[in-house]
PDB file of C-alpha atoms in Angstrom:
ATOM      1  CA  MET Z  20     -70.825 -26.781  26.898  1.00 48.00           C
ATOM      2  CA  ASN Z  21     -71.584 -30.779  25.973  1.00 50.00           C
ATOM      3  CA  ASP Z  22     -69.387 -32.963  24.037  1.00 47.00           C
ATOM      4  CA  THR Z  23     -70.871 -33.362  20.847  1.00 46.00           C
ATOM      5  CA  SER Z  24     -69.623 -29.571  20.872  1.00 48.00           C
ATOM      6  CA  GLY Z  25     -66.571 -29.995  22.944  1.00 49.00           C
ATOM      7  CA  ARG Z  26     -65.751 -33.407  20.209  1.00 42.00           C
ATOM      8  CA  ARG Z  27     -66.700 -31.244  16.983  1.00 44.00           C
ATOM      9  CA  ASP Z  28     -64.258 -27.819  18.389  1.00 48.00           C
ATOM     10  CA  PHE Z  29     -61.642 -30.227  18.975  1.00 41.00           C
ATOM     11  CA  LEU Z  30     -61.925 -31.502  15.820  1.00 40.00           C
ATOM     12  CA  LYS Z  31     -61.364 -27.642  13.818  1.00 45.00           C
ATOM     13  CA  LEU Z  32     -59.126 -27.883  15.890  1.00 44.00           C
ATOM     14  CA  GLY Z  33     -57.491 -30.940  14.991  1.00 46.00           C
ATOM     15  CA  MET Z  34     -57.527 -30.238  11.490  1.00 44.00           C
ATOM     16  CA  ALA Z  35     -55.802 -26.310  11.830  1.00 47.00           C
ATOM     17  CA  GLY Z  36     -53.790 -27.955  12.805  1.00 48.00           C
ATOM     18  CA  LEU Z  37     -52.851 -30.469  10.446  1.00 45.00           C
ATOM     19  CA  ALA Z  38     -52.845 -27.517   8.397  1.00 47.00           C
ATOM     20  CA  THR Z  39     -50.128 -25.078  10.131  1.00 46.00           C
ATOM     21  CA  ALA Z  40     -48.322 -28.420   9.758  1.00 48.00           C
ATOM     22  CA  GLY Z  41     -48.197 -28.478   6.492  1.00 50.00           C
ATOM     23  CA  VAL Z  42     -46.884 -24.427   5.507  1.00 48.00           C
ATOM     24  CA  VAL Z  43     -44.366 -25.078   8.160  1.00 47.00           C
ATOM     25  CA  GLY Z  44     -43.156 -28.773   6.193  1.00 50.00           C
ATOM     26  CA  ALA Z  45     -43.844 -26.383   3.065  1.00 49.00           C
ATOM     27  CA  ALA Z  46     -40.951 -23.229   4.452  1.00 49.00           C
ATOM     28  CA  VAL Z  47     -38.304 -25.992   6.311  1.00 49.00           C
ATOM     29  CA  THR Z  48     -37.926 -27.782   2.952  1.00 50.00           C
ATOM     30  CA  VAL Z  49     -37.626 -24.834   1.088  1.00 52.00           C
ATOM     31  CA  ASP Z  50     -34.814 -23.187   3.596  1.00 56.00           C
ATOM     32  CA  ALA Z  51     -33.430 -26.815   4.382  1.00 51.00           C
ATOM     33  CA  GLN Z  52     -30.714 -25.766   2.481  1.00 57.00           C
ATOM     34  CA  LYS Z  53     -30.068 -22.510   4.333  1.00 63.00           C
ATOM     35  CA  ALA Z  54     -30.387 -23.916   6.831  1.00 54.00           C
ATOM     36  CA  ALA Z  55     -27.470 -26.518   6.356  1.00 56.00           C
ATOM     37  CA  ALA Z  56     -24.862 -23.761   5.181  1.00 57.00           C
ATOM     38  CA  GLN Z  57     -24.976 -22.769   8.647  1.00 67.00           C
ATOM     39  CA  ALA Z  58     -22.521 -25.958   9.468  1.00 67.00           C
ATOM     40  CA  ALA Z  59     -19.337 -25.020  10.185  1.00 73.00           C
ATOM     41  CA  SER Z  60     -17.566 -23.489   7.745  1.00 74.00           C
ATOM     42  CA  ASP Z  61     -14.344 -26.007   7.485  1.00 84.00           C
ATOM     43  CA  SER Z  62     -17.205 -28.862   7.153  1.00 94.00           C
ATOM     44  CA  LEU Z  63     -17.537 -30.695   3.709  1.00 97.00           C
ATOM     45  CA  LEU Z  64     -21.493 -29.632   3.963  1.00 97.00           C
ATOM     46  CA  ARG Z  65     -20.804 -26.369   3.303  1.00 96.00           C
ATOM     47  CA  THR Z  66     -18.556 -27.021   0.316  1.00 97.00           C
ATOM     48  CA  VAL Z  67     -20.815 -29.495  -1.195  1.00 98.00           C
ATOM     49  CA  LEU Z  68     -23.642 -27.062  -0.857  1.00 97.00           C
ATOM     50  CA  ASP Z  69     -22.284 -24.205  -2.627  1.00 96.00           C
ATOM     51  CA  ARG Z  70     -20.844 -26.263  -5.166  1.00 97.00           C
ATOM     52  CA  GLY Z  71     -24.098 -27.793  -5.991  1.00 97.00           C
ATOM     53  CA  LYS Z  72     -23.298 -31.371  -6.607  1.00 98.00           C
ATOM     54  CA  LEU Z  73     -21.816 -34.319  -4.905  1.00 98.00           C
ATOM     55  CA  ILE Z  74     -19.516 -36.469  -5.120  1.00 98.00           C
ATOM     56  CA  VAL Z  75     -19.389 -39.598  -4.948  1.00 98.00           C
ATOM     57  CA  GLY Z  76     -16.752 -43.021  -5.067  1.00 98.00           C
ATOM     58  CA  THR Z  77     -18.269 -46.086  -6.111  1.00 98.00           C
ATOM     59  CA  GLY Z  78     -17.265 -48.994  -8.956  1.00 97.00           C
ATOM     60  CA  SER Z  79     -19.698 -49.548 -11.389  1.00 96.00           C
ATOM     61  CA  THR Z  80     -19.245 -53.882 -12.141  1.00 94.00           C
ATOM     62  CA  ASN Z  81     -21.112 -55.452  -9.244  1.00 95.00           C
ATOM     63  CA  ALA Z  82     -23.972 -55.800  -9.546  1.00 96.00           C
ATOM     64  CA  PRO Z  83     -26.336 -55.972  -7.442  1.00 97.00           C
ATOM     65  CA  TRP Z  84     -24.687 -52.825  -5.806  1.00 98.00           C
ATOM     66  CA  HIS Z  85     -23.211 -50.560  -8.957  1.00 98.00           C
ATOM     67  CA  PHE Z  86     -22.948 -51.953 -12.209  1.00 97.00           C
ATOM     68  CA  GLU Z  87     -24.770 -50.399 -15.758  1.00 96.00           C
ATOM     69  CA  ASN Z  88     -27.556 -51.629 -17.028  1.00 95.00           C
ATOM     70  CA  ASP Z  89     -28.662 -52.929 -20.390  1.00 94.00           C
ATOM     71  CA  ALA Z  90     -29.320 -48.641 -21.450  1.00 95.00           C
ATOM     72  CA  GLY Z  91     -25.420 -47.982 -20.292  1.00 94.00           C
ATOM     73  CA  GLU Z  92     -26.585 -46.031 -16.816  1.00 96.00           C
ATOM     74  CA  LEU Z  93     -25.341 -46.854 -13.724  1.00 98.00           C
ATOM     75  CA  VAL Z  94     -27.726 -47.878 -11.773  1.00 98.00           C
ATOM     76  CA  GLY Z  95     -27.183 -50.234  -8.256  1.00 98.00           C
ATOM     77  CA  MET Z  96     -28.085 -50.131  -4.458  1.00 98.00           C
ATOM     78  CA  ASP Z  97     -24.790 -48.276  -4.165  1.00 98.00           C
ATOM     79  CA  ILE Z  98     -25.995 -45.650  -7.035  1.00 98.00           C
ATOM     80  CA  THR Z  99     -29.498 -45.804  -4.955  1.00 98.00           C
ATOM     81  CA  MET Z 100     -28.307 -44.284  -2.040  1.00 98.00           C
ATOM     82  CA  GLY Z 101     -25.693 -41.770  -3.115  1.00 98.00           C
ATOM     83  CA  ARG Z 102     -28.991 -40.101  -5.124  1.00 98.00           C
ATOM     84  CA  ILE Z 103     -31.018 -40.294  -1.594  1.00 98.00           C
ATOM     85  CA  LEU Z 104     -28.081 -37.886  -0.912  1.00 98.00           C
ATOM     86  CA  ALA Z 105     -27.955 -35.190  -3.659  1.00 98.00           C
ATOM     87  CA  LYS Z 106     -31.995 -35.460  -2.926  1.00 98.00           C
ATOM     88  CA  GLY Z 107     -31.669 -34.685   0.955  1.00 98.00           C
ATOM     89  CA  LEU Z 108     -29.386 -32.204  -0.239  1.00 98.00           C
ATOM     90  CA  PHE Z 109     -30.296 -29.996  -3.640  1.00 98.00           C
ATOM     91  CA  ASP Z 110     -34.207 -31.819  -3.349  1.00 97.00           C
ATOM     92  CA  ASP Z 111     -32.796 -33.367  -7.326  1.00 98.00           C
ATOM     93  CA  ALA Z 112     -31.405 -36.549  -6.980  1.00 98.00           C
ATOM     94  CA  THR Z 113     -29.413 -36.174 -10.342  1.00 98.00           C
ATOM     95  CA  LYS Z 114     -27.322 -33.320  -8.416  1.00 98.00           C
ATOM     96  CA  VAL Z 115     -24.050 -36.550  -8.251  1.00 98.00           C
ATOM     97  CA  GLU Z 116     -21.437 -36.773  -9.980  1.00 98.00           C
ATOM     98  CA  PHE Z 117     -20.290 -40.623  -9.549  1.00 98.00           C
ATOM     99  CA  VAL Z 118     -16.627 -41.588  -9.669  1.00 98.00           C
ATOM    100  CA  MET Z 119     -15.530 -45.276 -10.638  1.00 98.00           C
ATOM    101  CA  GLN Z 120     -12.717 -46.979  -7.905  1.00 97.00           C
ATOM    102  CA  ASP Z 121     -10.823 -49.887  -7.247  1.00 96.00           C
ATOM    103  CA  PRO Z 122     -12.026 -51.405  -4.246  1.00 96.00           C
ATOM    104  CA  ALA Z 123      -8.129 -50.710  -2.597  1.00 97.00           C
ATOM    105  CA  GLN Z 124      -9.058 -46.755  -3.712  1.00 98.00           C
ATOM    106  CA  ARG Z 125     -12.017 -46.132  -1.376  1.00 98.00           C
ATOM    107  CA  ILE Z 126     -10.945 -44.879   2.224  1.00 98.00           C
ATOM    108  CA  PRO Z 127      -8.453 -43.627   0.940  1.00 98.00           C
ATOM    109  CA  ASN Z 128     -10.118 -41.018  -2.533  1.00 98.00           C
ATOM    110  CA  VAL Z 129     -12.529 -40.214   1.012  1.00 98.00           C
ATOM    111  CA  THR Z 130      -9.297 -39.272   3.136  1.00 97.00           C
ATOM    112  CA  THR Z 131      -7.608 -37.781   0.121  1.00 97.00           C
ATOM    113  CA  ASN Z 132     -10.774 -35.329  -0.936  1.00 96.00           C
ATOM    114  CA  LYS Z 133     -11.276 -36.774  -4.400  1.00 98.00           C
ATOM    115  CA  VAL Z 134     -14.461 -37.585  -3.699  1.00 98.00           C
ATOM    116  CA  ASP Z 135     -16.973 -36.240  -1.012  1.00 98.00           C
ATOM    117  CA  ILE Z 136     -17.944 -39.743   0.009  1.00 98.00           C
ATOM    118  CA  THR Z 137     -17.413 -43.552  -0.901  1.00 98.00           C
ATOM    119  CA  ILE Z 138     -20.665 -45.820  -1.417  1.00 98.00           C
ATOM    120  CA  GLN Z 139     -19.763 -49.022  -2.177  1.00 98.00           C
ATOM    121  CA  PHE Z 140     -20.789 -51.921  -0.656  1.00 97.00           C
ATOM    122  CA  MET Z 141     -17.894 -51.368   2.312  1.00 98.00           C
ATOM    123  CA  THR Z 142     -17.847 -54.207   5.290  1.00 97.00           C
ATOM    124  CA  MET Z 143     -17.656 -51.751   8.512  1.00 98.00           C
ATOM    125  CA  SER Z 144     -14.854 -52.753  10.667  1.00 98.00           C
ATOM    126  CA  ALA Z 145     -14.092 -51.706  13.816  1.00 98.00           C
ATOM    127  CA  GLN Z 146     -10.154 -51.470  12.224  1.00 97.00           C
ATOM    128  CA  ARG Z 147     -11.500 -49.674   9.011  1.00 98.00           C
ATOM    129  CA  SER Z 148     -13.457 -47.432  11.649  1.00 98.00           C
ATOM    130  CA  GLN Z 149     -10.097 -46.420  13.135  1.00 98.00           C
ATOM    131  CA  LEU Z 150      -9.300 -44.563   9.334  1.00 98.00           C
ATOM    132  CA  ILE Z 151     -12.692 -42.966   8.078  1.00 98.00           C
ATOM    133  CA  ASN Z 152     -15.724 -43.002   9.578  1.00 98.00           C
ATOM    134  CA  PHE Z 153     -18.800 -45.247   8.456  1.00 98.00           C
ATOM    135  CA  SER Z 154     -22.234 -43.887   8.413  1.00 98.00           C
ATOM    136  CA  ARG Z 155     -25.125 -45.495   9.865  1.00 98.00           C
ATOM    137  CA  PRO Z 156     -25.607 -49.626   7.995  1.00 98.00           C
ATOM    138  CA  TYR Z 157     -28.414 -48.944   5.562  1.00 98.00           C
ATOM    139  CA  TYR Z 158     -27.865 -52.705   4.407  1.00 98.00           C
ATOM    140  CA  VAL Z 159     -27.404 -55.570   6.751  1.00 97.00           C
ATOM    141  CA  GLU Z 160     -25.102 -58.095   3.938  1.00 98.00           C
ATOM    142  CA  GLY Z 161     -24.824 -61.868   5.028  1.00 97.00           C
ATOM    143  CA  VAL Z 162     -23.511 -65.836   3.578  1.00 98.00           C
ATOM    144  CA  ALA Z 163     -26.550 -67.502   2.063  1.00 98.00           C
ATOM    145  CA  LEU Z 164     -27.350 -70.474  -0.537  1.00 98.00           C
ATOM    146  CA  LEU Z 165     -28.497 -70.975  -3.720  1.00 98.00           C
ATOM    147  CA  THR Z 166     -28.746 -74.284  -5.087  1.00 98.00           C
ATOM    148  CA  LEU Z 167     -31.168 -74.603  -8.016  1.00 98.00           C
ATOM    149  CA  PRO Z 168     -34.748 -74.619  -8.462  1.00 98.00           C
ATOM    150  CA  THR Z 169     -34.696 -78.295 -10.684  1.00 97.00           C
ATOM    151  CA  ALA Z 170     -32.598 -80.262  -6.968  1.00 97.00           C
ATOM    152  CA  GLU Z 171     -34.056 -82.318  -5.230  1.00 97.00           C
ATOM    153  CA  ASN Z 172     -32.384 -80.598  -2.186  1.00 98.00           C
ATOM    154  CA  LYS Z 173     -33.045 -77.717  -3.193  1.00 98.00           C
ATOM    155  CA  THR Z 174     -33.866 -76.365   0.474  1.00 98.00           C
ATOM    156  CA  PHE Z 175     -31.481 -75.582   3.080  1.00 98.00           C
ATOM    157  CA  ASP Z 176     -34.332 -77.724   5.534  1.00 98.00           C
ATOM    158  CA  LYS Z 177     -32.982 -80.705   3.186  1.00 98.00           C
ATOM    159  CA  LEU Z 178     -29.673 -80.193   2.217  1.00 98.00           C
ATOM    160  CA  LEU Z 179     -29.434 -80.131   6.079  1.00 98.00           C
ATOM    161  CA  ALA Z 180     -30.767 -83.247   6.812  1.00 98.00           C
ATOM    162  CA  ALA Z 181     -28.268 -84.693   3.446  1.00 98.00           C
ATOM    163  CA  GLY Z 182     -25.766 -84.125   5.894  1.00 98.00           C
ATOM    164  CA  SER Z 183     -22.093 -85.378   5.243  1.00 98.00           C
ATOM    165  CA  ALA Z 184     -23.195 -85.927   1.398  1.00 98.00           C
ATOM    166  CA  THR Z 185     -24.025 -82.233   0.437  1.00 98.00           C
ATOM    167  CA  ARG Z 186     -21.825 -80.925  -1.288  1.00 98.00           C
ATOM    168  CA  VAL Z 187     -21.242 -76.014  -1.059  1.00 98.00           C
ATOM    169  CA  SER Z 188     -19.013 -74.467  -3.528  1.00 98.00           C
ATOM    170  CA  ILE Z 189     -18.223 -71.684  -2.238  1.00 98.00           C
ATOM    171  CA  LEU Z 190     -14.632 -68.532  -3.578  1.00 97.00           C
ATOM    172  CA  GLN Z 191     -11.530 -69.266  -1.277  1.00 97.00           C
ATOM    173  CA  ASN Z 192     -10.394 -68.032   1.070  1.00 94.00           C
ATOM    174  CA  VAL Z 193      -8.313 -68.694   5.330  1.00 94.00           C
ATOM    175  CA  ASP Z 194     -12.650 -68.750   6.663  1.00 93.00           C
ATOM    176  CA  ALA Z 195     -14.204 -70.783   3.843  1.00 96.00           C
ATOM    177  CA  GLU Z 196     -15.120 -73.799   5.304  1.00 96.00           C
ATOM    178  CA  ALA Z 197     -15.848 -71.993   8.551  1.00 96.00           C
ATOM    179  CA  SER Z 198     -18.307 -69.770   7.662  1.00 96.00           C
ATOM    180  CA  VAL Z 199     -20.368 -72.707   5.313  1.00 98.00           C
ATOM    181  CA  HIS Z 200     -20.008 -75.375   8.441  1.00 98.00           C
ATOM    182  CA  MET Z 201     -22.285 -72.441  10.113  1.00 97.00           C
ATOM    183  CA  ALA Z 202     -25.394 -73.466   8.703  1.00 98.00           C
ATOM    184  CA  LEU Z 203     -24.285 -76.762   7.431  1.00 98.00           C
ATOM    185  CA  PRO Z 204     -21.776 -78.562   9.709  1.00 98.00           C
ATOM    186  CA  GLN Z 205     -21.242 -81.767   8.184  1.00 98.00           C
ATOM    187  CA  SER Z 206     -21.527 -80.731   4.763  1.00 98.00           C
ATOM    188  CA  GLN Z 207     -18.093 -81.232   1.886  1.00 98.00           C
ATOM    189  CA  VAL Z 208     -16.132 -78.161   1.193  1.00 98.00           C
ATOM    190  CA  MET Z 209     -15.184 -76.842  -2.135  1.00 98.00           C
ATOM    191  CA  GLN Z 210     -12.721 -73.746  -2.325  1.00 98.00           C
ATOM    192  CA  ILE Z 211     -13.031 -72.599  -5.624  1.00 97.00           C
ATOM    193  CA  ASP Z 212     -11.231 -69.198  -7.242  1.00 96.00           C
ATOM    194  CA  THR Z 213     -13.738 -67.375  -8.600  1.00 95.00           C
ATOM    195  CA  GLN Z 214     -17.057 -65.758  -8.022  1.00 94.00           C
ATOM    196  CA  ALA Z 215     -17.996 -66.744 -11.045  1.00 95.00           C
ATOM    197  CA  ASN Z 216     -16.573 -70.674 -10.735  1.00 97.00           C
ATOM    198  CA  VAL Z 217     -18.043 -70.882  -7.045  1.00 98.00           C
ATOM    199  CA  LEU Z 218     -21.685 -70.547 -10.060  1.00 97.00           C
ATOM    200  CA  GLN Z 219     -20.864 -72.411 -12.700  1.00 98.00           C
ATOM    201  CA  ALA Z 220     -20.439 -75.034  -9.859  1.00 98.00           C
ATOM    202  CA  LEU Z 221     -23.462 -75.550  -9.437  1.00 98.00           C
ATOM    203  CA  GLU Z 222     -25.567 -75.404 -12.730  1.00 97.00           C
ATOM    204  CA  SER Z 223     -22.875 -78.274 -13.580  1.00 97.00           C
ATOM    205  CA  LYS Z 224     -23.759 -79.587 -10.763  1.00 97.00           C
ATOM    206  CA  ARG Z 225     -20.755 -80.807  -8.962  1.00 98.00           C
ATOM    207  CA  VAL Z 226     -22.893 -79.079  -5.985  1.00 98.00           C
ATOM    208  CA  ASP Z 227     -25.939 -78.753  -4.162  1.00 98.00           C
ATOM    209  CA  ALA Z 228     -24.856 -75.555  -3.261  1.00 98.00           C
ATOM    210  CA  ALA Z 229     -23.011 -72.476  -3.929  1.00 98.00           C
ATOM    211  CA  ALA Z 230     -22.506 -69.890  -0.817  1.00 98.00           C
ATOM    212  CA  VAL Z 231     -22.319 -66.404  -2.039  1.00 98.00           C
ATOM    213  CA  ASP Z 232     -23.235 -63.314  -0.394  1.00 97.00           C
ATOM    214  CA  LEU Z 233     -27.429 -63.248   0.162  1.00 97.00           C
ATOM    215  CA  SER Z 234     -27.594 -59.679  -1.565  1.00 97.00           C
ATOM    216  CA  THR Z 235     -26.365 -62.666  -4.521  1.00 97.00           C
ATOM    217  CA  VAL Z 236     -28.489 -64.696  -3.554  1.00 98.00           C
ATOM    218  CA  ARG Z 237     -32.027 -62.501  -3.252  1.00 97.00           C
ATOM    219  CA  TRP Z 238     -29.876 -60.604  -7.371  1.00 97.00           C
ATOM    220  CA  LEU Z 239     -29.566 -63.468  -9.151  1.00 97.00           C
ATOM    221  CA  ALA Z 240     -32.736 -65.941  -7.516  1.00 97.00           C
ATOM    222  CA  SER Z 241     -35.499 -62.377  -8.238  1.00 96.00           C
ATOM    223  CA  ARG Z 242     -33.863 -62.112 -11.364  1.00 95.00           C
ATOM    224  CA  ASN Z 243     -33.879 -65.833 -12.851  1.00 96.00           C
ATOM    225  CA  PRO Z 244     -36.169 -68.513 -10.834  1.00 97.00           C
ATOM    226  CA  ASP Z 245     -36.240 -71.196 -13.823  1.00 97.00           C
ATOM    227  CA  ARG Z 246     -32.051 -70.570 -12.537  1.00 97.00           C
ATOM    228  CA  TYR Z 247     -31.552 -70.244  -9.435  1.00 98.00           C
ATOM    229  CA  PHE Z 248     -33.594 -70.642  -6.389  1.00 98.00           C
ATOM    230  CA  ASP Z 249     -32.903 -69.313  -2.574  1.00 98.00           C
ATOM    231  CA  ALA Z 250     -32.596 -72.156  -0.600  1.00 98.00           C
ATOM    232  CA  GLY Z 251     -33.543 -69.977   2.510  1.00 97.00           C
ATOM    233  CA  LYS Z 252     -31.079 -69.977   4.484  1.00 97.00           C
ATOM    234  CA  SER Z 253     -28.025 -66.684   5.449  1.00 97.00           C
ATOM    235  CA  TRP Z 254     -26.102 -65.828   8.791  1.00 97.00           C
ATOM    236  CA  PHE Z 255     -23.166 -64.174   9.864  1.00 95.00           C
ATOM    237  CA  SER Z 256     -24.634 -60.696   9.349  1.00 96.00           C
ATOM    238  CA  MET Z 257     -21.936 -57.557   8.031  1.00 97.00           C
ATOM    239  CA  LEU Z 258     -22.374 -54.687   7.791  1.00 98.00           C
ATOM    240  CA  TYR Z 259     -22.712 -51.925   4.495  1.00 98.00           C
ATOM    241  CA  GLY Z 260     -22.208 -48.176   5.683  1.00 98.00           C
ATOM    242  CA  ALA Z 261     -20.862 -45.473   3.564  1.00 98.00           C
ATOM    243  CA  ALA Z 262     -17.164 -44.476   4.031  1.00 98.00           C
ATOM    244  CA  LEU Z 263     -16.593 -41.105   5.242  1.00 98.00           C
ATOM    245  CA  ARG Z 264     -13.352 -38.152   6.254  1.00 98.00           C
ATOM    246  CA  GLN Z 265     -12.998 -37.970  10.133  1.00 98.00           C
ATOM    247  CA  GLY Z 266     -12.881 -35.030  11.785  1.00 97.00           C
ATOM    248  CA  ASP Z 267     -16.785 -33.785  10.136  1.00 97.00           C
ATOM    249  CA  LEU Z 268     -19.536 -33.851  12.866  1.00 97.00           C
ATOM    250  CA  ASP Z 269     -21.995 -32.357  10.808  1.00 97.00           C
ATOM    251  CA  TRP Z 270     -21.419 -33.992   7.393  1.00 98.00           C
ATOM    252  CA  LEU Z 271     -21.759 -37.548   8.788  1.00 98.00           C
ATOM    253  CA  THR Z 272     -24.539 -36.310  10.906  1.00 98.00           C
ATOM    254  CA  PHE Z 273     -26.216 -34.767   7.901  1.00 98.00           C
ATOM    255  CA  VAL Z 274     -25.598 -38.396   5.850  1.00 98.00           C
ATOM    256  CA  ASN Z 275     -26.528 -40.288   8.401  1.00 98.00           C
ATOM    257  CA  GLN Z 276     -29.691 -37.981   9.393  1.00 98.00           C
ATOM    258  CA  THR Z 277     -29.910 -38.169   5.516  1.00 98.00           C
ATOM    259  CA  PHE Z 278     -30.420 -42.344   5.643  1.00 98.00           C
ATOM    260  CA  THR Z 279     -31.978 -42.874   8.022  1.00 97.00           C
ATOM    261  CA  ILE Z 280     -35.272 -40.709   7.490  1.00 97.00           C
ATOM    262  CA  ALA Z 281     -34.832 -42.612   3.458  1.00 98.00           C
ATOM    263  CA  MET Z 282     -34.938 -46.206   5.046  1.00 97.00           C
ATOM    264  CA  PHE Z 283     -37.076 -45.522   7.700  1.00 96.00           C
ATOM    265  CA  GLY Z 284     -38.955 -41.229   7.833  1.00 95.00           C
ATOM    266  CA  HIS Z 285     -40.909 -40.194   5.229  1.00 94.00           C
ATOM    267  CA  GLU Z 286     -39.377 -39.973   2.312  1.00 96.00           C
ATOM    268  CA  THR Z 287     -39.254 -44.562   2.031  1.00 96.00           C
ATOM    269  CA  ALA Z 288     -40.130 -44.586  -2.195  1.00 97.00           C
ATOM    270  CA  LEU Z 289     -36.135 -44.338  -3.701  1.00 98.00           C
ATOM    271  CA  TYR Z 290     -34.988 -46.477  -0.855  1.00 98.00           C
ATOM    272  CA  ASP Z 291     -37.452 -48.966  -1.461  1.00 98.00           C
ATOM    273  CA  ALA Z 292     -38.234 -48.650  -4.942  1.00 98.00           C
ATOM    274  CA  ALA Z 293     -34.926 -49.798  -5.435  1.00 98.00           C
ATOM    275  CA  PHE Z 294     -34.673 -52.816  -2.348  1.00 97.00           C
ATOM    276  CA  LYS Z 295     -37.427 -53.723  -3.800  1.00 97.00           C
ATOM    277  CA  ASP Z 296     -35.118 -53.802  -7.614  1.00 97.00           C
ATOM    278  CA  TYR Z 297     -31.890 -56.043  -6.606  1.00 97.00           C
ATOM    279  CA  PHE Z 298     -33.138 -57.132  -4.329  1.00 96.00           C
ATOM    280  CA  GLY Z 299     -36.620 -59.031  -5.749  1.00 94.00           C
ATOM    281  CA  GLN Z 300     -38.350 -57.710  -1.551  1.00 92.00           C
ATOM    282  CA  GLU Z 301     -40.687 -54.814  -0.240  1.00 92.00           C
ATOM    283  CA  PRO Z 302     -38.823 -53.488   2.887  1.00 92.00           C
ATOM    284  CA  PRO Z 303     -40.549 -54.390   5.901  1.00 90.00           C
ATOM    285  CA  ALA Z 304     -43.892 -52.231   6.858  1.00 91.00           C
ATOM    286  CA  ARG Z 305     -42.681 -48.424   9.318  1.00 92.00           C
ATOM    287  CA  HIS Z 306     -44.915 -48.725  11.759  1.00 91.00           C
ATOM    288  CA  PRO Z 307     -45.936 -45.339  12.974  1.00 93.00           C
ATOM    289  CA  GLY Z 308     -45.044 -45.100  16.561  1.00 94.00           C
ATOM    290  CA  PHE Z 309     -42.048 -46.466  18.801  1.00 90.00           C
ATOM    291  CA  PRO Z 310     -38.869 -46.087  17.191  1.00 89.00           C
ATOM    292  CA  VAL Z 311     -37.993 -49.470  15.514  1.00 82.00           C
ATOM    293  CA  ILE Z 312     -34.417 -48.254  14.136  1.00 79.00           C
TER     294      ILE Z 312
END
């Protein structure tokens, strides 16, 4: 056999392999729900599949995570993560019921089985992990600086260079001043009672920047570029994860794998569209090869 004929046979074999892979892929999709039903009889995975819908605890008043749009529809990044799970369970992103809950109920409603999972911009911590299981992180939150697009010192470099002349508003808490000084060590820190007033201080030019969540900066700057500007600095990483009841490995594994596939695998359409819509950014490109997950 010469090199040319050998390569031709190799290509034929490769195409056959790809065709076979397509058939196998279709079979896997068809049988996915049956396979998942092999979970332990007391697993929530089997309960949810038998019920025919997913029940997600979340909120409705915090853009870009969970809020009502102009049409009165519940939307946001947390809502998208719930729909991603429903798609993985039933191949139908609409088979999910969202239960509105107060942030104080995020853990109790999981541990008492009022919801299957809580997806409500919940920061992962060792203390909370003693009470519930967390899914893999689906967003890395942080503190960031919001400025005015017309301001002379609207970028982080200029805010830093201004030293003690820079004024920053932040929601009042015991770590507020230390948090701001991580990024702007010489700045004047104005602690304010509500997030709305933190932003109002910026808009009225009583401060040069507002220190708020990175997701809030990206949401406001992308939706209102004539009103807000992303100063280009973020710090103090915090992981957002979904909360699940402890002691159910099958359910936890399913949620983790579904999130991973939606964020890094071959089914990223829902996650990517939401990330761009709510944060004004394209997710980083995924490259086949070494798994940077």
